[in-house]
């Protein structure tokens, strides 16, 4: 019976369901329209309301908070002292919820994060339109005047913010962007492009990637690509791997045992089995404790929850294509847990260890305990007048129009799994600490003025692949969301385009709102 119930719940786990009809024709008017109910989008809306704007949020799913409420409970931060403004308030609320405001641990359960975002939206009486997918952007010269949804609903506003992880509104507005890895030569970097590295997330033992071992003509196992090796620093269209940040529990009364997902194929995990048989068992090593007997499971090692190479079409894909990729990642992620806990070919000690864990009954209840959002680590990235690069991350160059700080390491998950000299190799993993927290330029959130003059992009901002790997953390997205909304309000107040606002005025307001703009050694 439990299996039937779970299957019914898993059927509700979707990124996209095509609308049957265009059921609405209403036009919703506001001062500021935010597309994307991510953590950045929610914080932007709160700040806009504080500054007297009439604001609306449009969200594709039925949940607020993006990845912060979808399993990413062990937040990557870098340096807590660099986090200010409403972003800091979010973590202060987390600490108060757990009853110890002086506690240094900022981890949290998914439902707690979503509860905070929902409370903020309700307290500020911010309208949220769920299950809405962008259809078309309407512009008058460089101004977005209205955006239409697939449902038929439309939104007109003086200012817009794209707070999605993919940059869909930005792209729809005709703004320049990049997908993939630039070459090192593009911005004079050293860590961009193809990157071979033998750190944490590569094979520590020789593993044959062929369907029949030692027989190359048998073909490659699923998940291994047949392509040219390339060279260090070469640019390509690849993006770092996605996964679900799965919340697990070992509390027996709250545990749902792992079940086989629809279309489960145990042979998909042959590469993992060979790796285990080679003597390496580390796939669940990054299973970080969060409160109340739960964890935030992330990718670790050569073969884990990252579905390497299976997400390339996501950033620019249609909603239908993304839905297929979403389901493939769900099947892969739940399937790997079921495989490790149940397949008789897996050593008994590993099956026993994995079976201690399960999905929590009190999280993601509508989808059987499985998180509702795919971790889109990297989508489109805007190309604006300036581009943040490795040089800014390392402190070699400092922008003078800071709207917040980033502090995490330059972090890229693997982008490819290929064959070199008959063995399996992961490629793309980078984990390099910045020298210190560094400023993010306001200009990195504004498009070129001749492309769009009333849109701000705090998530898919103008940054190289490797720099974005440092910036792309939820606390930073919240910081940038607040700063973008502040800029939008100032632009409206002064009657200027977003590219021409008075930075000193913006800086003073951000500091008054307790944003951290400079790092003092």
PDB file of C-alpha atoms in Angstrom, residues 15-208:
ATOM      1  CA  UNK A  15       8.543  20.741 -13.340  1.00  0.00           C
ATOM      2  CA  UNK A  16       5.920  21.484 -15.979  1.00  0.00           C
ATOM      3  CA  UNK A  17       2.438  20.492 -17.043  1.00  0.00           C
ATOM      4  CA  UNK A  18       1.214  22.085 -20.297  1.00  0.00           C
ATOM      5  CA  UNK A  19      -1.890  24.237 -19.828  1.00  0.00           C
ATOM      6  CA  UNK A  20      -4.974  22.676 -21.380  1.00  0.00           C
ATOM      7  CA  UNK A  21      -6.412  26.043 -22.379  1.00  0.00           C
ATOM      8  CA  UNK A  22      -5.528  29.717 -22.146  1.00  0.00           C
ATOM      9  CA  UNK A  23      -7.921  30.171 -19.268  1.00  0.00           C
ATOM     10  CA  UNK A  24      -7.210  33.786 -18.308  1.00  0.00           C
ATOM     11  CA  UNK A  25      -7.080  37.178 -20.027  1.00  0.00           C
ATOM     12  CA  UNK A  26      -6.544  39.558 -17.103  1.00  0.00           C
ATOM     13  CA  UNK A  27      -3.663  42.076 -17.033  1.00  0.00           C
ATOM     14  CA  UNK A  28      -2.086  42.539 -13.590  1.00  0.00           C
ATOM     15  CA  UNK A  29      -0.498  45.954 -13.096  1.00  0.00           C
ATOM     16  CA  UNK A  30       2.255  46.825 -10.603  1.00  0.00           C
ATOM     17  CA  UNK A  31       5.283  49.036 -10.085  1.00  0.00           C
ATOM     18  CA  UNK A  32       7.630  46.047  -9.948  1.00  0.00           C
ATOM     19  CA  UNK A  33       7.044  42.577 -11.371  1.00  0.00           C
ATOM     20  CA  UNK A  34       9.348  39.796 -10.171  1.00  0.00           C
ATOM     21  CA  UNK A  35       9.562  36.658 -12.281  1.00  0.00           C
ATOM     22  CA  UNK A  36      10.778  33.827 -10.051  1.00  0.00           C
ATOM     23  CA  UNK A  37       9.760  33.066  -6.465  1.00  0.00           C
ATOM     24  CA  UNK A  38      13.280  31.967  -5.532  1.00  0.00           C
ATOM     25  CA  UNK A  39      14.907  33.222  -2.345  1.00  0.00           C
ATOM     26  CA  UNK A  40      16.184  36.191  -4.389  1.00  0.00           C
ATOM     27  CA  UNK A  41      12.690  36.872  -5.696  1.00  0.00           C
ATOM     28  CA  UNK A  42      11.056  36.769  -2.267  1.00  0.00           C
ATOM     29  CA  UNK A  43      13.668  39.063  -0.709  1.00  0.00           C
ATOM     30  CA  UNK A  44      13.413  41.472  -3.645  1.00  0.00           C
ATOM     31  CA  UNK A  45       9.657  41.665  -3.116  1.00  0.00           C
ATOM     32  CA  UNK A  46      10.039  42.324   0.617  1.00  0.00           C
ATOM     33  CA  UNK A  47      12.516  45.141  -0.051  1.00  0.00           C
ATOM     34  CA  UNK A  48      10.338  46.651  -2.773  1.00  0.00           C
ATOM     35  CA  UNK A  49       7.349  46.691  -0.419  1.00  0.00           C
ATOM     36  CA  UNK A  50       9.471  48.367   2.267  1.00  0.00           C
ATOM     37  CA  UNK A  51      10.285  51.092  -0.243  1.00  0.00           C
ATOM     38  CA  UNK A  52       6.633  51.695  -1.060  1.00  0.00           C
ATOM     39  CA  UNK A  53       6.332  49.849  -4.352  1.00  0.00           C
ATOM     40  CA  UNK A  54       3.349  47.864  -5.514  1.00  0.00           C
ATOM     41  CA  UNK A  55       4.979  44.487  -6.263  1.00  0.00           C
ATOM     42  CA  UNK A  56       3.937  41.034  -7.529  1.00  0.00           C
ATOM     43  CA  UNK A  57       5.754  37.703  -7.723  1.00  0.00           C
ATOM     44  CA  UNK A  58       5.254  35.171 -10.524  1.00  0.00           C
ATOM     45  CA  UNK A  59       6.403  31.623  -9.733  1.00  0.00           C
ATOM     46  CA  UNK A  60       6.462  28.548 -11.957  1.00  0.00           C
ATOM     47  CA  UNK A  61       5.963  26.050  -9.124  1.00  0.00           C
ATOM     48  CA  UNK A  62       3.661  26.044  -6.094  1.00  0.00           C
ATOM     49  CA  UNK A  63       6.434  26.816  -3.601  1.00  0.00           C
ATOM     50  CA  UNK A  64       8.312  29.891  -2.416  1.00  0.00           C
ATOM     51  CA  UNK A  65      12.038  30.098  -1.775  1.00  0.00           C
ATOM     52  CA  UNK A  66      13.681  28.142  -4.588  1.00  0.00           C
ATOM     53  CA  UNK A  67      16.431  25.806  -3.449  1.00  0.00           C
ATOM     54  CA  UNK A  68      16.443  27.234   0.071  1.00  0.00           C
ATOM     55  CA  UNK A  69      13.107  25.506   0.624  1.00  0.00           C
ATOM     56  CA  UNK A  70      13.808  22.473  -1.561  1.00  0.00           C
ATOM     57  CA  UNK A  71      16.433  20.562   0.377  1.00  0.00           C
ATOM     58  CA  UNK A  72      19.431  22.893   0.404  1.00  0.00           C
ATOM     59  CA  UNK A  73      19.395  23.104   4.196  1.00  0.00           C
ATOM     60  CA  UNK A  74      23.188  23.045   4.597  1.00  0.00           C
ATOM     61  CA  UNK A  75      23.822  26.344   2.875  1.00  0.00           C
ATOM     62  CA  UNK A  76      27.209  27.082   1.341  1.00  0.00           C
ATOM     63  CA  UNK A  77      28.263  30.464   2.677  1.00  0.00           C
ATOM     64  CA  UNK A  78      32.023  31.043   2.799  1.00  0.00           C
ATOM     65  CA  UNK A  79      32.048  33.770   5.453  1.00  0.00           C
ATOM     66  CA  UNK A  80      29.014  34.606   7.579  1.00  0.00           C
ATOM     67  CA  UNK A  81      30.293  38.114   8.296  1.00  0.00           C
ATOM     68  CA  UNK A  82      29.816  38.944   4.602  1.00  0.00           C
ATOM     69  CA  UNK A  83      26.063  38.290   4.829  1.00  0.00           C
ATOM     70  CA  UNK A  84      23.897  41.322   5.632  1.00  0.00           C
ATOM     71  CA  UNK A  85      20.492  42.838   5.029  1.00  0.00           C
ATOM     72  CA  UNK A  86      17.379  40.699   4.655  1.00  0.00           C
ATOM     73  CA  UNK A  87      19.560  37.697   3.849  1.00  0.00           C
ATOM     74  CA  UNK A  88      21.024  37.912   7.341  1.00  0.00           C
ATOM     75  CA  UNK A  89      17.507  38.331   8.740  1.00  0.00           C
ATOM     76  CA  UNK A  90      16.540  35.029   7.123  1.00  0.00           C
ATOM     77  CA  UNK A  91      19.275  33.156   8.985  1.00  0.00           C
ATOM     78  CA  UNK A  92      18.483  35.036  12.196  1.00  0.00           C
ATOM     79  CA  UNK A  93      14.899  33.791  11.843  1.00  0.00           C
ATOM     80  CA  UNK A  94      16.231  30.260  11.364  1.00  0.00           C
ATOM     81  CA  UNK A  95      18.212  30.525  14.589  1.00  0.00           C
ATOM     82  CA  UNK A  96      15.233  31.920  16.498  1.00  0.00           C
ATOM     83  CA  UNK A  97      13.034  29.111  15.201  1.00  0.00           C
ATOM     84  CA  UNK A  98      15.378  26.534  16.676  1.00  0.00           C
ATOM     85  CA  UNK A  99      15.530  28.413  19.967  1.00  0.00           C
ATOM     86  CA  UNK A 100      19.137  29.515  20.097  1.00  0.00           C
ATOM     87  CA  UNK A 101      19.803  32.897  18.462  1.00  0.00           C
ATOM     88  CA  UNK A 102      23.496  32.734  19.395  1.00  0.00           C
ATOM     89  CA  UNK A 103      24.031  29.389  17.688  1.00  0.00           C
ATOM     90  CA  UNK A 104      26.524  29.408  14.816  1.00  0.00           C
ATOM     91  CA  UNK A 105      24.903  26.577  12.878  1.00  0.00           C
ATOM     92  CA  UNK A 106      22.765  28.020  10.062  1.00  0.00           C
ATOM     93  CA  UNK A 107      21.402  24.671   8.831  1.00  0.00           C
ATOM     94  CA  UNK A 108      17.653  24.180   8.644  1.00  0.00           C
ATOM     95  CA  UNK A 109      14.845  21.874   7.548  1.00  0.00           C
ATOM     96  CA  UNK A 110      13.212  22.626   4.179  1.00  0.00           C
ATOM     97  CA  UNK A 111       9.730  23.228   5.585  1.00  0.00           C
ATOM     98  CA  UNK A 112      11.115  25.745   8.073  1.00  0.00           C
ATOM     99  CA  UNK A 113      12.686  27.816   5.298  1.00  0.00           C
ATOM    100  CA  UNK A 114       9.525  27.729   3.208  1.00  0.00           C
ATOM    101  CA  UNK A 115       7.502  28.721   6.264  1.00  0.00           C
ATOM    102  CA  UNK A 116       9.634  31.834   6.746  1.00  0.00           C
ATOM    103  CA  UNK A 117       9.334  32.873   3.105  1.00  0.00           C
ATOM    104  CA  UNK A 118       5.572  32.288   3.142  1.00  0.00           C
ATOM    105  CA  UNK A 119       5.215  34.274   6.361  1.00  0.00           C
ATOM    106  CA  UNK A 120       7.152  37.204   4.942  1.00  0.00           C
ATOM    107  CA  UNK A 121       5.062  37.253   1.784  1.00  0.00           C
ATOM    108  CA  UNK A 122       1.792  37.038   3.737  1.00  0.00           C
ATOM    109  CA  UNK A 123       2.802  39.681   6.277  1.00  0.00           C
ATOM    110  CA  UNK A 124       3.697  42.081   3.489  1.00  0.00           C
ATOM    111  CA  UNK A 125       0.530  41.252   1.520  1.00  0.00           C
ATOM    112  CA  UNK A 126       2.473  40.496  -1.641  1.00  0.00           C
ATOM    113  CA  UNK A 127       0.415  38.803  -4.385  1.00  0.00           C
ATOM    114  CA  UNK A 128       1.987  35.597  -5.686  1.00  0.00           C
ATOM    115  CA  UNK A 129       0.859  33.920  -8.908  1.00  0.00           C
ATOM    116  CA  UNK A 130       1.809  30.231  -8.881  1.00  0.00           C
ATOM    117  CA  UNK A 131       1.997  27.736 -11.756  1.00  0.00           C
ATOM    118  CA  UNK A 132       2.718  30.460 -14.291  1.00  0.00           C
ATOM    119  CA  UNK A 133       5.175  29.997 -17.148  1.00  0.00           C
ATOM    120  CA  UNK A 134       6.467  32.838 -19.309  1.00  0.00           C
ATOM    121  CA  UNK A 135       5.200  32.846 -22.887  1.00  0.00           C
ATOM    122  CA  UNK A 136       6.214  36.181 -24.392  1.00  0.00           C
ATOM    123  CA  UNK A 137       7.944  39.444 -23.477  1.00  0.00           C
ATOM    124  CA  UNK A 138       6.478  42.627 -24.971  1.00  0.00           C
ATOM    125  CA  UNK A 139       8.832  45.592 -25.362  1.00  0.00           C
ATOM    126  CA  UNK A 140       8.623  49.189 -26.506  1.00  0.00           C
ATOM    127  CA  UNK A 141      12.150  50.001 -27.680  1.00  0.00           C
ATOM    128  CA  UNK A 142      14.307  49.145 -24.641  1.00  0.00           C
ATOM    129  CA  UNK A 143      11.454  49.003 -22.137  1.00  0.00           C
ATOM    130  CA  UNK A 144       9.596  45.834 -21.149  1.00  0.00           C
ATOM    131  CA  UNK A 145       5.970  46.915 -20.998  1.00  0.00           C
ATOM    132  CA  UNK A 146       4.249  43.582 -20.402  1.00  0.00           C
ATOM    133  CA  UNK A 147       4.940  39.870 -20.079  1.00  0.00           C
ATOM    134  CA  UNK A 148       2.414  37.193 -20.998  1.00  0.00           C
ATOM    135  CA  UNK A 149       2.075  33.769 -19.392  1.00  0.00           C
ATOM    136  CA  UNK A 150       1.040  30.518 -21.048  1.00  0.00           C
ATOM    137  CA  UNK A 151      -2.168  30.649 -19.003  1.00  0.00           C
ATOM    138  CA  UNK A 152      -3.184  33.849 -20.778  1.00  0.00           C
ATOM    139  CA  UNK A 153      -2.509  36.020 -17.728  1.00  0.00           C
ATOM    140  CA  UNK A 154      -0.373  39.111 -18.400  1.00  0.00           C
ATOM    141  CA  UNK A 155       1.635  41.445 -16.173  1.00  0.00           C
ATOM    142  CA  UNK A 156       2.529  45.050 -16.864  1.00  0.00           C
ATOM    143  CA  UNK A 157       4.953  47.038 -14.720  1.00  0.00           C
ATOM    144  CA  UNK A 158       7.371  49.926 -14.758  1.00  0.00           C
ATOM    145  CA  UNK A 159      10.221  47.709 -13.564  1.00  0.00           C
ATOM    146  CA  UNK A 160      10.979  43.980 -13.817  1.00  0.00           C
ATOM    147  CA  UNK A 161      13.332  41.606 -12.009  1.00  0.00           C
ATOM    148  CA  UNK A 162      14.346  38.197 -13.357  1.00  0.00           C
ATOM    149  CA  UNK A 163      14.930  36.064 -10.248  1.00  0.00           C
ATOM    150  CA  UNK A 164      14.860  32.683 -11.995  1.00  0.00           C
ATOM    151  CA  UNK A 165      17.793  30.271 -11.953  1.00  0.00           C
ATOM    152  CA  UNK A 166      17.624  29.991 -15.761  1.00  0.00           C
ATOM    153  CA  UNK A 167      17.316  33.635 -16.838  1.00  0.00           C
ATOM    154  CA  UNK A 168      14.113  33.053 -18.810  1.00  0.00           C
ATOM    155  CA  UNK A 169      12.805  36.628 -18.632  1.00  0.00           C
ATOM    156  CA  UNK A 170      16.230  38.012 -19.495  1.00  0.00           C
ATOM    157  CA  UNK A 171      16.442  35.787 -22.570  1.00  0.00           C
ATOM    158  CA  UNK A 172      12.872  36.563 -23.593  1.00  0.00           C
ATOM    159  CA  UNK A 173      13.717  40.264 -23.486  1.00  0.00           C
ATOM    160  CA  UNK A 174      16.469  39.784 -26.050  1.00  0.00           C
ATOM    161  CA  UNK A 175      19.402  40.347 -23.700  1.00  0.00           C
ATOM    162  CA  UNK A 176      22.838  38.919 -24.484  1.00  0.00           C
ATOM    163  CA  UNK A 177      23.842  35.875 -22.476  1.00  0.00           C
ATOM    164  CA  UNK A 178      26.205  32.914 -22.422  1.00  0.00           C
ATOM    165  CA  UNK A 179      25.673  29.226 -21.681  1.00  0.00           C
ATOM    166  CA  UNK A 180      28.637  26.997 -20.913  1.00  0.00           C
ATOM    167  CA  UNK A 181      32.274  27.529 -20.092  1.00  0.00           C
ATOM    168  CA  UNK A 182      34.286  30.345 -21.624  1.00  0.00           C
ATOM    169  CA  UNK A 183      37.878  29.606 -22.548  1.00  0.00           C
ATOM    170  CA  UNK A 184      40.529  30.871 -20.167  1.00  0.00           C
ATOM    171  CA  UNK A 185      41.645  33.306 -22.853  1.00  0.00           C
ATOM    172  CA  UNK A 186      38.199  34.982 -23.056  1.00  0.00           C
ATOM    173  CA  UNK A 187      38.591  36.921 -19.795  1.00  0.00           C
ATOM    174  CA  UNK A 188      42.240  36.143 -18.986  1.00  0.00           C
ATOM    175  CA  UNK A 189      41.385  33.486 -16.385  1.00  0.00           C
ATOM    176  CA  UNK A 190      43.096  30.270 -15.271  1.00  0.00           C
ATOM    177  CA  UNK A 191      40.224  28.090 -14.001  1.00  0.00           C
ATOM    178  CA  UNK A 192      37.618  28.408 -16.747  1.00  0.00           C
ATOM    179  CA  UNK A 193      36.916  26.044 -19.625  1.00  0.00           C
ATOM    180  CA  UNK A 194      37.808  22.352 -19.619  1.00  0.00           C
ATOM    181  CA  UNK A 195      39.412  21.504 -16.292  1.00  0.00           C
ATOM    182  CA  UNK A 196      41.047  18.190 -15.413  1.00  0.00           C
ATOM    183  CA  UNK A 197      41.482  17.764 -11.691  1.00  0.00           C
ATOM    184  CA  UNK A 198      42.019  14.827  -9.320  1.00  0.00           C
ATOM    185  CA  UNK A 199      40.487  16.279  -6.171  1.00  0.00           C
ATOM    186  CA  UNK A 200      37.407  15.030  -4.308  1.00  0.00           C
ATOM    187  CA  UNK A 201      35.027  14.178  -7.106  1.00  0.00           C
ATOM    188  CA  UNK A 202      37.037  12.047  -9.491  1.00  0.00           C
ATOM    189  CA  UNK A 203      37.840   8.362  -9.749  1.00  0.00           C
ATOM    190  CA  UNK A 204      40.336   7.136  -7.174  1.00  0.00           C
ATOM    191  CA  UNK A 205      40.543   3.737  -8.864  1.00  0.00           C
ATOM    192  CA  UNK A 206      40.633   2.459 -12.442  1.00  0.00           C
ATOM    193  CA  UNK A 207      37.098   1.787 -13.667  1.00  0.00           C
ATOM    194  CA  UNK A 208      36.339   0.372 -17.097  1.00  0.00           C
TER     195      UNK A 208
END
